[in-house]
Every structure is written in C-alpha cells, then in structure tokens.
PDB file of C-alpha atoms in Angstrom:
ATOM      1  CA  MET A   1      75.630-140.437  42.402  1.00  0.00           C
ATOM      2  CA  THR A   2      74.457-142.461  39.397  1.00  0.00           C
ATOM      3  CA  LEU A   3      75.214-140.669  36.148  1.00  0.00           C
ATOM      4  CA  HIS A   4      73.264-141.292  32.953  1.00  0.00           C
ATOM      5  CA  VAL A   5      74.062-140.310  29.373  1.00  0.00           C
ATOM      6  CA  THR A   6      70.990-139.275  27.386  1.00  0.00           C
ATOM      7  CA  HIS A   7      71.202-139.219  23.589  1.00  0.00           C
ATOM      8  CA  TYR A   8      69.111-137.159  21.183  1.00  0.00           C
ATOM      9  CA  ALA A   9      69.223-137.035  17.388  1.00  0.00           C
ATOM     10  CA  PRO A  10      66.770-134.277  16.420  1.00  0.00           C
ATOM     11  CA  LYS A  11      66.178-133.150  12.842  1.00  0.00           C
ATOM     12  CA  PRO A  12      65.439-129.434  13.094  1.00  0.00           C
ATOM     13  CA  PRO A  13      64.508-127.898   9.738  1.00  0.00           C
ATOM     14  CA  ALA A  14      66.942-125.039  10.307  1.00  0.00           C
ATOM     15  CA  TRP A  15      69.945-127.381  10.604  1.00  0.00           C
ATOM     16  CA  PRO A  16      71.489-128.801   7.370  1.00  0.00           C
ATOM     17  CA  GLN A  17      71.165-132.573   7.471  1.00  0.00           C
ATOM     18  CA  ASP A  18      74.468-132.999   5.631  1.00  0.00           C
ATOM     19  CA  MET A  19      76.324-131.164   8.432  1.00  0.00           C
ATOM     20  CA  SER A  20      77.019-133.470  11.362  1.00  0.00           C
ATOM     21  CA  LEU A  21      77.753-132.029  14.791  1.00  0.00           C
ATOM     22  CA  ARG A  22      77.993-133.786  18.142  1.00  0.00           C
ATOM     23  CA  ILE A  23      77.161-131.573  21.107  1.00  0.00           C
ATOM     24  CA  VAL A  24      77.781-132.679  24.690  1.00  0.00           C
ATOM     25  CA  ALA A  25      75.946-130.525  27.231  1.00  0.00           C
ATOM     26  CA  LEU A  26      76.365-130.334  31.012  1.00  0.00           C
ATOM     27  CA  ALA A  27      73.942-128.359  33.150  1.00  0.00           C
ATOM     28  CA  ASP A  28      73.377-127.487  36.798  1.00  0.00           C
ATOM     29  CA  LEU A  29      76.487-128.808  38.515  1.00  0.00           C
ATOM     30  CA  HIS A  30      75.609-127.077  41.798  1.00  0.00           C
ATOM     31  CA  ALA A  31      79.107-127.963  42.946  1.00  0.00           C
ATOM     32  CA  CYS A  32      79.385-128.452  46.701  1.00  0.00           C
ATOM     33  CA  THR A  33      80.493-130.904  49.325  1.00  0.00           C
ATOM     34  CA  PRO A  34      79.552-133.633  49.805  1.00  0.00           C
ATOM     35  CA  TRP A  35      76.998-134.011  46.999  1.00  0.00           C
ATOM     36  CA  THR A  36      78.794-132.734  43.886  1.00  0.00           C
ATOM     37  CA  ASN A  37      82.394-132.383  44.975  1.00  0.00           C
ATOM     38  CA  PRO A  38      85.463-131.858  42.750  1.00  0.00           C
ATOM     39  CA  GLY A  39      85.858-135.611  42.369  1.00  0.00           C
ATOM     40  CA  HIS A  40      82.331-135.894  40.992  1.00  0.00           C
ATOM     41  CA  VAL A  41      82.918-132.969  38.632  1.00  0.00           C
ATOM     42  CA  ALA A  42      86.157-134.572  37.421  1.00  0.00           C
ATOM     43  CA  GLU A  43      84.248-137.780  36.660  1.00  0.00           C
ATOM     44  CA  PHE A  44      81.573-135.823  34.756  1.00  0.00           C
ATOM     45  CA  CYS A  45      84.334-134.259  32.664  1.00  0.00           C
ATOM     46  CA  ARG A  46      86.013-137.594  31.976  1.00  0.00           C
ATOM     47  CA  ARG A  47      82.713-139.070  30.812  1.00  0.00           C
ATOM     48  CA  ALA A  48      81.992-136.018  28.668  1.00  0.00           C
ATOM     49  CA  ASN A  49      85.381-136.193  26.949  1.00  0.00           C
ATOM     50  CA  ASP A  50      84.933-139.923  26.317  1.00  0.00           C
ATOM     51  CA  LEU A  51      81.763-139.180  24.329  1.00  0.00           C
ATOM     52  CA  MET A  52      83.927-137.653  21.560  1.00  0.00           C
ATOM     53  CA  PRO A  53      82.099-134.327  21.267  1.00  0.00           C
ATOM     54  CA  ASP A  54      82.730-131.790  18.561  1.00  0.00           C
ATOM     55  CA  ILE A  55      81.762-129.091  21.053  1.00  0.00           C
ATOM     56  CA  ILE A  56      80.959-128.998  24.779  1.00  0.00           C
ATOM     57  CA  LEU A  57      78.334-126.613  26.151  1.00  0.00           C
ATOM     58  CA  LEU A  58      77.990-125.697  29.831  1.00  0.00           C
ATOM     59  CA  LEU A  59      74.495-124.456  30.629  1.00  0.00           C
ATOM     60  CA  GLY A  60      74.930-122.646  33.947  1.00  0.00           C
ATOM     61  CA  ASP A  61      74.406-122.989  37.709  1.00  0.00           C
ATOM     62  CA  TYR A  62      77.908-124.112  38.639  1.00  0.00           C
ATOM     63  CA  ALA A  63      77.666-123.468  42.362  1.00  0.00           C
ATOM     64  CA  SER A  64      75.062-122.847  45.076  1.00  0.00           C
ATOM     65  CA  GLY A  65      74.499-126.361  46.302  1.00  0.00           C
ATOM     66  CA  PRO A  66      71.417-127.739  48.044  1.00  0.00           C
ATOM     67  CA  ARG A  67      70.599-127.800  51.730  1.00  0.00           C
ATOM     68  CA  LEU A  68      73.009-129.802  53.930  1.00  0.00           C
ATOM     69  CA  SER A  69      76.016-128.861  51.805  1.00  0.00           C
ATOM     70  CA  LEU A  70      79.051-126.614  51.813  1.00  0.00           C
ATOM     71  CA  GLU A  71      79.732-124.437  48.793  1.00  0.00           C
ATOM     72  CA  LEU A  72      83.057-124.798  47.008  1.00  0.00           C
ATOM     73  CA  ASP A  73      85.333-121.967  46.055  1.00  0.00           C
ATOM     74  CA  PRO A  74      84.763-121.378  42.317  1.00  0.00           C
ATOM     75  CA  SER A  75      88.427-122.050  41.568  1.00  0.00           C
ATOM     76  CA  ARG A  76      87.949-125.678  42.659  1.00  0.00           C
ATOM     77  CA  TRP A  77      85.029-126.583  40.411  1.00  0.00           C
ATOM     78  CA  ALA A  78      86.450-124.508  37.558  1.00  0.00           C
ATOM     79  CA  ALA A  79      89.750-126.357  37.766  1.00  0.00           C
ATOM     80  CA  ALA A  80      87.877-129.619  37.279  1.00  0.00           C
ATOM     81  CA  LEU A  81      85.928-128.199  34.320  1.00  0.00           C
ATOM     82  CA  GLY A  82      89.236-127.109  32.813  1.00  0.00           C
ATOM     83  CA  ALA A  83      89.843-130.759  31.883  1.00  0.00           C
ATOM     84  CA  LEU A  84      87.017-130.665  29.332  1.00  0.00           C
ATOM     85  CA  SER A  85      88.208-130.780  25.751  1.00  0.00           C
ATOM     86  CA  ALA A  86      86.579-130.707  22.318  1.00  0.00           C
ATOM     87  CA  PRO A  87      87.792-129.679  18.833  1.00  0.00           C
ATOM     88  CA  LEU A  88      85.373-126.727  18.666  1.00  0.00           C
ATOM     89  CA  GLY A  89      85.986-125.754  22.258  1.00  0.00           C
ATOM     90  CA  VAL A  90      84.117-125.593  25.553  1.00  0.00           C
ATOM     91  CA  HIS A  91      81.577-122.769  25.842  1.00  0.00           C
ATOM     92  CA  ALA A  92      79.542-121.594  28.826  1.00  0.00           C
ATOM     93  CA  ILE A  93      76.629-119.459  29.914  1.00  0.00           C
ATOM     94  CA  LEU A  94      75.633-118.515  33.461  1.00  0.00           C
ATOM     95  CA  GLY A  95      72.565-119.613  35.416  1.00  0.00           C
ATOM     96  CA  ASN A  96      70.406-117.834  37.961  1.00  0.00           C
ATOM     97  CA  HIS A  97      72.349-119.187  40.937  1.00  0.00           C
ATOM     98  CA  ASP A  98      75.585-117.837  39.493  1.00  0.00           C
ATOM     99  CA  TYR A  99      74.156-114.418  40.400  1.00  0.00           C
ATOM    100  CA  ASP A 100      73.392-115.309  44.026  1.00  0.00           C
ATOM    101  CA  GLY A 101      74.511-112.466  46.268  1.00  0.00           C
ATOM    102  CA  TYR A 102      74.902-110.007  43.393  1.00  0.00           C
ATOM    103  CA  SER A 103      73.001-106.855  42.518  1.00  0.00           C
ATOM    104  CA  ARG A 104      72.833-105.108  39.169  1.00  0.00           C
ATOM    105  CA  ALA A 105      75.275-102.550  40.528  1.00  0.00           C
ATOM    106  CA  ASP A 106      77.717-105.349  41.359  1.00  0.00           C
ATOM    107  CA  ILE A 107      77.758-106.790  37.857  1.00  0.00           C
ATOM    108  CA  ALA A 108      78.049-103.302  36.357  1.00  0.00           C
ATOM    109  CA  ARG A 109      81.407-103.125  38.152  1.00  0.00           C
ATOM    110  CA  GLY A 110      82.674-106.471  36.885  1.00  0.00           C
ATOM    111  CA  PRO A 111      81.984-110.154  36.230  1.00  0.00           C
ATOM    112  CA  THR A 112      80.637-112.653  38.736  1.00  0.00           C
ATOM    113  CA  ARG A 113      82.968-115.074  40.479  1.00  0.00           C
ATOM    114  CA  ALA A 114      81.633-117.883  38.287  1.00  0.00           C
ATOM    115  CA  GLU A 115      82.450-116.015  35.080  1.00  0.00           C
ATOM    116  CA  THR A 116      85.902-115.110  36.358  1.00  0.00           C
ATOM    117  CA  ALA A 117      86.634-118.703  37.383  1.00  0.00           C
ATOM    118  CA  LEU A 118      85.569-120.100  34.008  1.00  0.00           C
ATOM    119  CA  ALA A 119      87.611-117.531  32.100  1.00  0.00           C
ATOM    120  CA  ALA A 120      90.650-118.394  34.238  1.00  0.00           C
ATOM    121  CA  VAL A 121      90.607-121.966  32.897  1.00  0.00           C
ATOM    122  CA  GLY A 122      90.086-120.862  29.317  1.00  0.00           C
ATOM    123  CA  ILE A 123      86.311-121.345  29.034  1.00  0.00           C
ATOM    124  CA  PRO A 124      84.553-118.373  27.389  1.00  0.00           C
ATOM    125  CA  VAL A 125      81.247-117.261  28.884  1.00  0.00           C
ATOM    126  CA  HIS A 126      78.699-115.992  26.388  1.00  0.00           C
ATOM    127  CA  ILE A 127      76.271-113.463  27.866  1.00  0.00           C
ATOM    128  CA  ASN A 128      73.952-112.203  25.125  1.00  0.00           C
ATOM    129  CA  ARG A 129      76.680-112.958  22.608  1.00  0.00           C
ATOM    130  CA  ALA A 130      76.841-114.941  19.371  1.00  0.00           C
ATOM    131  CA  VAL A 131      80.021-116.384  17.891  1.00  0.00           C
ATOM    132  CA  ARG A 132      80.564-117.900  14.444  1.00  0.00           C
ATOM    133  CA  ILE A 133      82.258-121.287  14.549  1.00  0.00           C
ATOM    134  CA  ALA A 134      84.028-123.054  11.678  1.00  0.00           C
ATOM    135  CA  HIS A 135      83.272-126.761  11.375  1.00  0.00           C
ATOM    136  CA  GLY A 136      84.270-129.071   8.537  1.00  0.00           C
ATOM    137  CA  GLY A 137      84.735-126.273   6.042  1.00  0.00           C
ATOM    138  CA  ARG A 138      81.389-124.734   6.961  1.00  0.00           C
ATOM    139  CA  TYR A 139      80.095-122.475   9.728  1.00  0.00           C
ATOM    140  CA  PHE A 140      77.387-122.271  12.355  1.00  0.00           C
ATOM    141  CA  TRP A 141      76.570-119.758  15.059  1.00  0.00           C
ATOM    142  CA  LEU A 142      76.565-120.379  18.792  1.00  0.00           C
ATOM    143  CA  ALA A 143      74.536-117.859  20.801  1.00  0.00           C
ATOM    144  CA  GLY A 144      74.505-117.594  24.574  1.00  0.00           C
ATOM    145  CA  LEU A 145      71.625-115.898  26.364  1.00  0.00           C
ATOM    146  CA  GLY A 146      72.045-113.897  29.557  1.00  0.00           C
ATOM    147  CA  ASP A 147      70.217-115.424  32.481  1.00  0.00           C
ATOM    148  CA  GLN A 148      66.474-114.741  32.610  1.00  0.00           C
ATOM    149  CA  PHE A 149      66.061-115.150  36.396  1.00  0.00           C
ATOM    150  CA  ALA A 150      69.344-113.538  37.525  1.00  0.00           C
ATOM    151  CA  PHE A 151      67.788-111.182  40.081  1.00  0.00           C
ATOM    152  CA  SER A 152      64.405-112.822  40.579  1.00  0.00           C
ATOM    153  CA  PRO A 153      63.613-113.850  44.176  1.00  0.00           C
ATOM    154  CA  LYS A 154      65.416-117.154  44.699  1.00  0.00           C
ATOM    155  CA  HIS A 155      62.883-118.724  47.045  1.00  0.00           C
ATOM    156  CA  SER A 156      59.697-117.536  45.399  1.00  0.00           C
ATOM    157  CA  ARG A 157      57.407-119.638  43.256  1.00  0.00           C
ATOM    158  CA  ARG A 158      56.205-116.552  41.372  1.00  0.00           C
ATOM    159  CA  TYR A 159      58.052-117.420  38.178  1.00  0.00           C
ATOM    160  CA  ASP A 160      56.036-114.864  36.230  1.00  0.00           C
ATOM    161  CA  ARG A 161      58.085-112.099  37.844  1.00  0.00           C
ATOM    162  CA  LEU A 162      61.299-112.333  35.893  1.00  0.00           C
ATOM    163  CA  ASP A 163      64.220-110.023  36.551  1.00  0.00           C
ATOM    164  CA  GLY A 164      67.129-111.056  34.400  1.00  0.00           C
ATOM    165  CA  VAL A 165      69.946-109.941  32.145  1.00  0.00           C
ATOM    166  CA  ASP A 166      68.731-111.690  28.988  1.00  0.00           C
ATOM    167  CA  ASP A 167      68.641-109.982  25.603  1.00  0.00           C
ATOM    168  CA  LEU A 168      67.553-112.494  22.975  1.00  0.00           C
ATOM    169  CA  LYS A 169      67.073-109.894  20.267  1.00  0.00           C
ATOM    170  CA  GLY A 170      70.488-108.379  20.921  1.00  0.00           C
ATOM    171  CA  ALA A 171      72.243-111.746  20.915  1.00  0.00           C
ATOM    172  CA  LEU A 172      70.646-112.883  17.663  1.00  0.00           C
ATOM    173  CA  ALA A 173      71.288-109.504  16.015  1.00  0.00           C
ATOM    174  CA  GLN A 174      74.960-110.485  16.033  1.00  0.00           C
ATOM    175  CA  VAL A 175      74.200-113.372  13.662  1.00  0.00           C
ATOM    176  CA  SER A 176      75.182-111.798  10.360  1.00  0.00           C
ATOM    177  CA  THR A 177      74.745-114.734   7.962  1.00  0.00           C
ATOM    178  CA  ASP A 178      72.022-117.280   7.208  1.00  0.00           C
ATOM    179  CA  GLU A 179      74.082-120.128   8.669  1.00  0.00           C
ATOM    180  CA  PRO A 180      72.426-122.283  11.372  1.00  0.00           C
ATOM    181  CA  VAL A 181      72.207-121.156  14.984  1.00  0.00           C
ATOM    182  CA  VAL A 182      72.407-123.114  18.247  1.00  0.00           C
ATOM    183  CA  LEU A 183      71.158-121.196  21.303  1.00  0.00           C
ATOM    184  CA  MET A 184      72.211-121.802  24.911  1.00  0.00           C
ATOM    185  CA  ALA A 185      69.634-120.524  27.419  1.00  0.00           C
ATOM    186  CA  HIS A 186      69.839-121.616  31.061  1.00  0.00           C
ATOM    187  CA  GLU A 187      66.075-121.457  31.615  1.00  0.00           C
ATOM    188  CA  PRO A 188      63.803-122.886  28.903  1.00  0.00           C
ATOM    189  CA  ASP A 189      61.194-120.157  29.506  1.00  0.00           C
ATOM    190  CA  ILE A 190      62.555-118.124  26.590  1.00  0.00           C
ATOM    191  CA  PHE A 191      61.590-120.826  24.090  1.00  0.00           C
ATOM    192  CA  PRO A 192      58.235-119.354  22.936  1.00  0.00           C
ATOM    193  CA  GLU A 193      60.142-116.231  21.857  1.00  0.00           C
ATOM    194  CA  VAL A 194      62.898-118.057  19.959  1.00  0.00           C
ATOM    195  CA  PRO A 195      62.547-117.443  16.204  1.00  0.00           C
ATOM    196  CA  GLY A 196      62.360-120.251  13.680  1.00  0.00           C
ATOM    197  CA  HIS A 197      65.814-119.654  12.208  1.00  0.00           C
ATOM    198  CA  VAL A 198      67.372-120.908  15.462  1.00  0.00           C
ATOM    199  CA  ALA A 199      67.942-124.605  14.794  1.00  0.00           C
ATOM    200  CA  LEU A 200      68.159-125.798  18.407  1.00  0.00           C
ATOM    201  CA  THR A 201      67.809-124.347  21.906  1.00  0.00           C
ATOM    202  CA  LEU A 202      69.558-126.102  24.813  1.00  0.00           C
ATOM    203  CA  SER A 203      68.547-125.469  28.421  1.00  0.00           C
ATOM    204  CA  GLY A 204      68.831-126.782  31.956  1.00  0.00           C
ATOM    205  CA  HIS A 205      67.557-125.159  35.189  1.00  0.00           C
ATOM    206  CA  THR A 206      64.499-127.341  35.790  1.00  0.00           C
ATOM    207  CA  HIS A 207      66.339-130.458  37.008  1.00  0.00           C
ATOM    208  CA  GLY A 208      63.547-132.314  35.223  1.00  0.00           C
ATOM    209  CA  GLY A 209      61.463-131.286  38.222  1.00  0.00           C
ATOM    210  CA  GLN A 210      64.011-133.185  40.381  1.00  0.00           C
ATOM    211  CA  VAL A 211      61.085-135.105  41.851  1.00  0.00           C
ATOM    212  CA  ARG A 212      58.649-136.816  39.488  1.00  0.00           C
ATOM    213  CA  LEU A 213      55.725-138.760  40.959  1.00  0.00           C
ATOM    214  CA  PHE A 214      53.195-140.796  38.973  1.00  0.00           C
ATOM    215  CA  GLY A 215      54.285-139.105  35.777  1.00  0.00           C
ATOM    216  CA  LYS A 216      53.886-135.594  37.210  1.00  0.00           C
ATOM    217  CA  THR A 217      56.408-132.993  38.324  1.00  0.00           C
ATOM    218  CA  PRO A 218      54.935-131.170  41.346  1.00  0.00           C
ATOM    219  CA  VAL A 219      57.470-128.322  41.338  1.00  0.00           C
ATOM    220  CA  VAL A 220      59.122-126.936  38.217  1.00  0.00           C
ATOM    221  CA  PRO A 221      60.898-123.543  38.444  1.00  0.00           C
ATOM    222  CA  SER A 222      59.258-122.186  35.310  1.00  0.00           C
ATOM    223  CA  ARG A 223      56.340-119.900  34.529  1.00  0.00           C
ATOM    224  CA  TYR A 224      55.177-122.626  32.128  1.00  0.00           C
ATOM    225  CA  GLY A 225      54.936-125.347  34.747  1.00  0.00           C
ATOM    226  CA  SER A 226      55.771-128.761  33.280  1.00  0.00           C
ATOM    227  CA  ARG A 227      55.568-127.652  29.635  1.00  0.00           C
ATOM    228  CA  TYR A 228      59.370-127.397  29.363  1.00  0.00           C
ATOM    229  CA  ALA A 229      60.342-129.511  32.355  1.00  0.00           C
ATOM    230  CA  TYR A 230      62.474-132.064  30.537  1.00  0.00           C
ATOM    231  CA  GLY A 231      63.479-133.686  27.281  1.00  0.00           C
ATOM    232  CA  HIS A 232      63.069-132.945  23.582  1.00  0.00           C
ATOM    233  CA  ILE A 233      60.223-130.528  22.885  1.00  0.00           C
ATOM    234  CA  VAL A 234      59.120-129.513  19.393  1.00  0.00           C
ATOM    235  CA  GLU A 235      56.772-126.578  18.826  1.00  0.00           C
ATOM    236  CA  GLU A 236      56.032-125.223  15.363  1.00  0.00           C
ATOM    237  CA  ASP A 237      59.142-126.953  13.945  1.00  0.00           C
ATOM    238  CA  ARG A 238      61.320-125.295  16.616  1.00  0.00           C
ATOM    239  CA  HIS A 239      63.398-127.667  18.735  1.00  0.00           C
ATOM    240  CA  LEU A 240      64.275-127.445  22.441  1.00  0.00           C
ATOM    241  CA  ILE A 241      66.215-129.932  24.564  1.00  0.00           C
ATOM    242  CA  VAL A 242      66.075-129.534  28.352  1.00  0.00           C
ATOM    243  CA  SER A 243      68.559-131.413  30.537  1.00  0.00           C
ATOM    244  CA  SER A 244      67.703-132.627  34.016  1.00  0.00           C
ATOM    245  CA  GLY A 245      71.189-131.518  35.028  1.00  0.00           C
ATOM    246  CA  LEU A 246      73.819-133.065  37.250  1.00  0.00           C
ATOM    247  CA  GLY A 247      73.464-131.709  40.768  1.00  0.00           C
ATOM    248  CA  PHE A 248      70.732-130.889  43.248  1.00  0.00           C
ATOM    249  CA  SER A 249      68.738-127.837  44.277  1.00  0.00           C
ATOM    250  CA  GLY A 250      66.755-127.508  47.479  1.00  0.00           C
ATOM    251  CA  TRP A 251      67.068-130.912  49.117  1.00  0.00           C
ATOM    252  CA  PRO A 252      69.762-133.330  47.785  1.00  0.00           C
ATOM    253  CA  VAL A 253      67.184-135.833  46.551  1.00  0.00           C
ATOM    254  CA  ARG A 254      66.079-137.035  43.129  1.00  0.00           C
ATOM    255  CA  LEU A 255      63.041-139.194  42.665  1.00  0.00           C
ATOM    256  CA  GLY A 256      61.874-140.268  39.232  1.00  0.00           C
ATOM    257  CA  THR A 257      64.537-138.087  37.582  1.00  0.00           C
ATOM    258  CA  LYS A 258      68.201-138.655  36.827  1.00  0.00           C
ATOM    259  CA  SER A 259      71.502-136.827  36.808  1.00  0.00           C
ATOM    260  CA  GLU A 260      72.639-136.761  33.217  1.00  0.00           C
ATOM    261  CA  ILE A 261      75.040-135.672  30.529  1.00  0.00           C
ATOM    262  CA  VAL A 262      73.226-134.849  27.296  1.00  0.00           C
ATOM    263  CA  VAL A 263      74.531-135.832  23.854  1.00  0.00           C
ATOM    264  CA  VAL A 264      72.924-134.245  20.787  1.00  0.00           C
ATOM    265  CA  ASP A 265      73.810-135.509  17.328  1.00  0.00           C
ATOM    266  CA  LEU A 266      72.793-133.081  14.609  1.00  0.00           C
ATOM    267  CA  GLY A 267      73.037-133.894  10.900  1.00  0.00           C
ATOM    268  CA  LYS A 268      72.839-137.071   8.871  1.00  0.00           C
ATOM    269  CA  GLU A 269      75.469-139.081  10.743  1.00  0.00           C
ATOM    270  CA  GLY A 270      73.565-138.798  14.008  1.00  0.00           C
ATOM    271  CA  ALA A 271      70.035-138.882  12.622  1.00  0.00           C
ATOM    272  CA  THR A 272      67.721-141.763  13.463  1.00  0.00           C
TER     273      THR A 272
END
C-alpha cells in the first residue's frame, strides 16, 4: 500500500491566526488481513508521529474490511493505534461500520467493541461530546459527532435515509465559551448544518470515492454525491476537510484516489 501525506493550511475566519495548531488526522482504517493488517496500521502510526502533531484525530471506521479479507479482533488494531502520541492527545470518533452488527438496543446496554478497544489503549471516544483543550496558554474546543449513518442500511445507495446517533446541537451546546471549535464528523453530510462559529470540520467516510475516473467519482456514499467527496471545501466561510482515508471498502481497489494521512496547519505558522 502506497501511503501519501496531504497537507492543508486553511485560514478559517473562526480560528485565530495567531494561534498555531498542527492536526494529524487518520480516517477509515478498515483494519483487516491482508489489506490493512496490524503491520500497516503500525506504519501509519509511525508516520503520523513523525509529522510532529500537536493533536491526533481518528475519524472512524476502524474495522469492517473490504471483500476478500478477514476482520481483525479490535484489540489488535487498537494496540497498534496505542502507539500514537501527541502533546494534546489522541482523540477518536466512531464511523458507520463501527456499528456493524449492532442495534440501538445493543448500544443502550453498553459501548461497541471499537469504543471499548480504543478506551483500553487510552484513546477517548467522543460521541456527541465537546471537550475544552488547553494549548499554548489558550484554549480551543474539540467536538466529536455521533455517527450519522450508524444504523442505515449498509449496502443501500439510498443515502437520504439516515439513521444515526448524531446530535450536533447537543454536542455544540457543551461549548460554553467563544473560543474556537474543531468538529470531528465521520461523514461530511452534516456540513450544511454546521454553524459558522465552528472553525473547521474534519471528516472521512467517502474514501474520496475510492475510484475516480476522468475527474468524476461514480460512487460516493453521501446524499450530496460528489459535493463533499474529497479535499478542502469552503462554503460561506465555513471550512471542511475530507480525507480519502487509509483502507478500502467494498473491493480492495483504489483508482485515481490515494490512501492518505492528513496534516492540517491552523494559525499563522502554518498559513500559506
């Protein structure tokens, strides 16, 4: 697997340009054998640590590999992720595939295996939760959205029928100051609803379409089609960055897209 590092230096109006922050984001591991095995995950983590992040964000879909693969026990991929390290910590959300095999009744009784495995290696999982983080004598908020497609049919292309556990209003209600906010949301579909005081939204899920032909992405798992398929999107001064992720979904093939780690430099030191 060829791994790319993609750099962004956005200037969102809601982020103070004299407050520098380096975010490293990893999305859509889909850990499995042979395609994204523990050795691959360990290499992703080594590369991520080498990028000298202030904070590392994990954007969901840790398991549920593609066709022609064997799923790993969550303890194996979580152990590899446990090697990640950053001064402001490693923070996670869950993706739709982290709810595979679960019902609402199941999660009412306790966390998913993915959440349990991450917590066991010291990585907090933020489900509709916002936390205030100190950085360089100042503060910002990190909000994690519950998954929007958690119980939607996994093999349907009717992405307008969402059945999730997301509560954007509830998560942002926990932000009690006017300090800047970074939002983690596995699927980018929430972006039209994100208010302007959120400086940056980070998402995965789409795999960049996974297959891109002649500049077009034939299949994007989003009700907005290719609108939020990949990259840095700005709408009405609101900023979204969508990663193409690391692993595979469906068939273990990428064409015209890349497996990537995303680096986001916010503030004057990273601005270009």
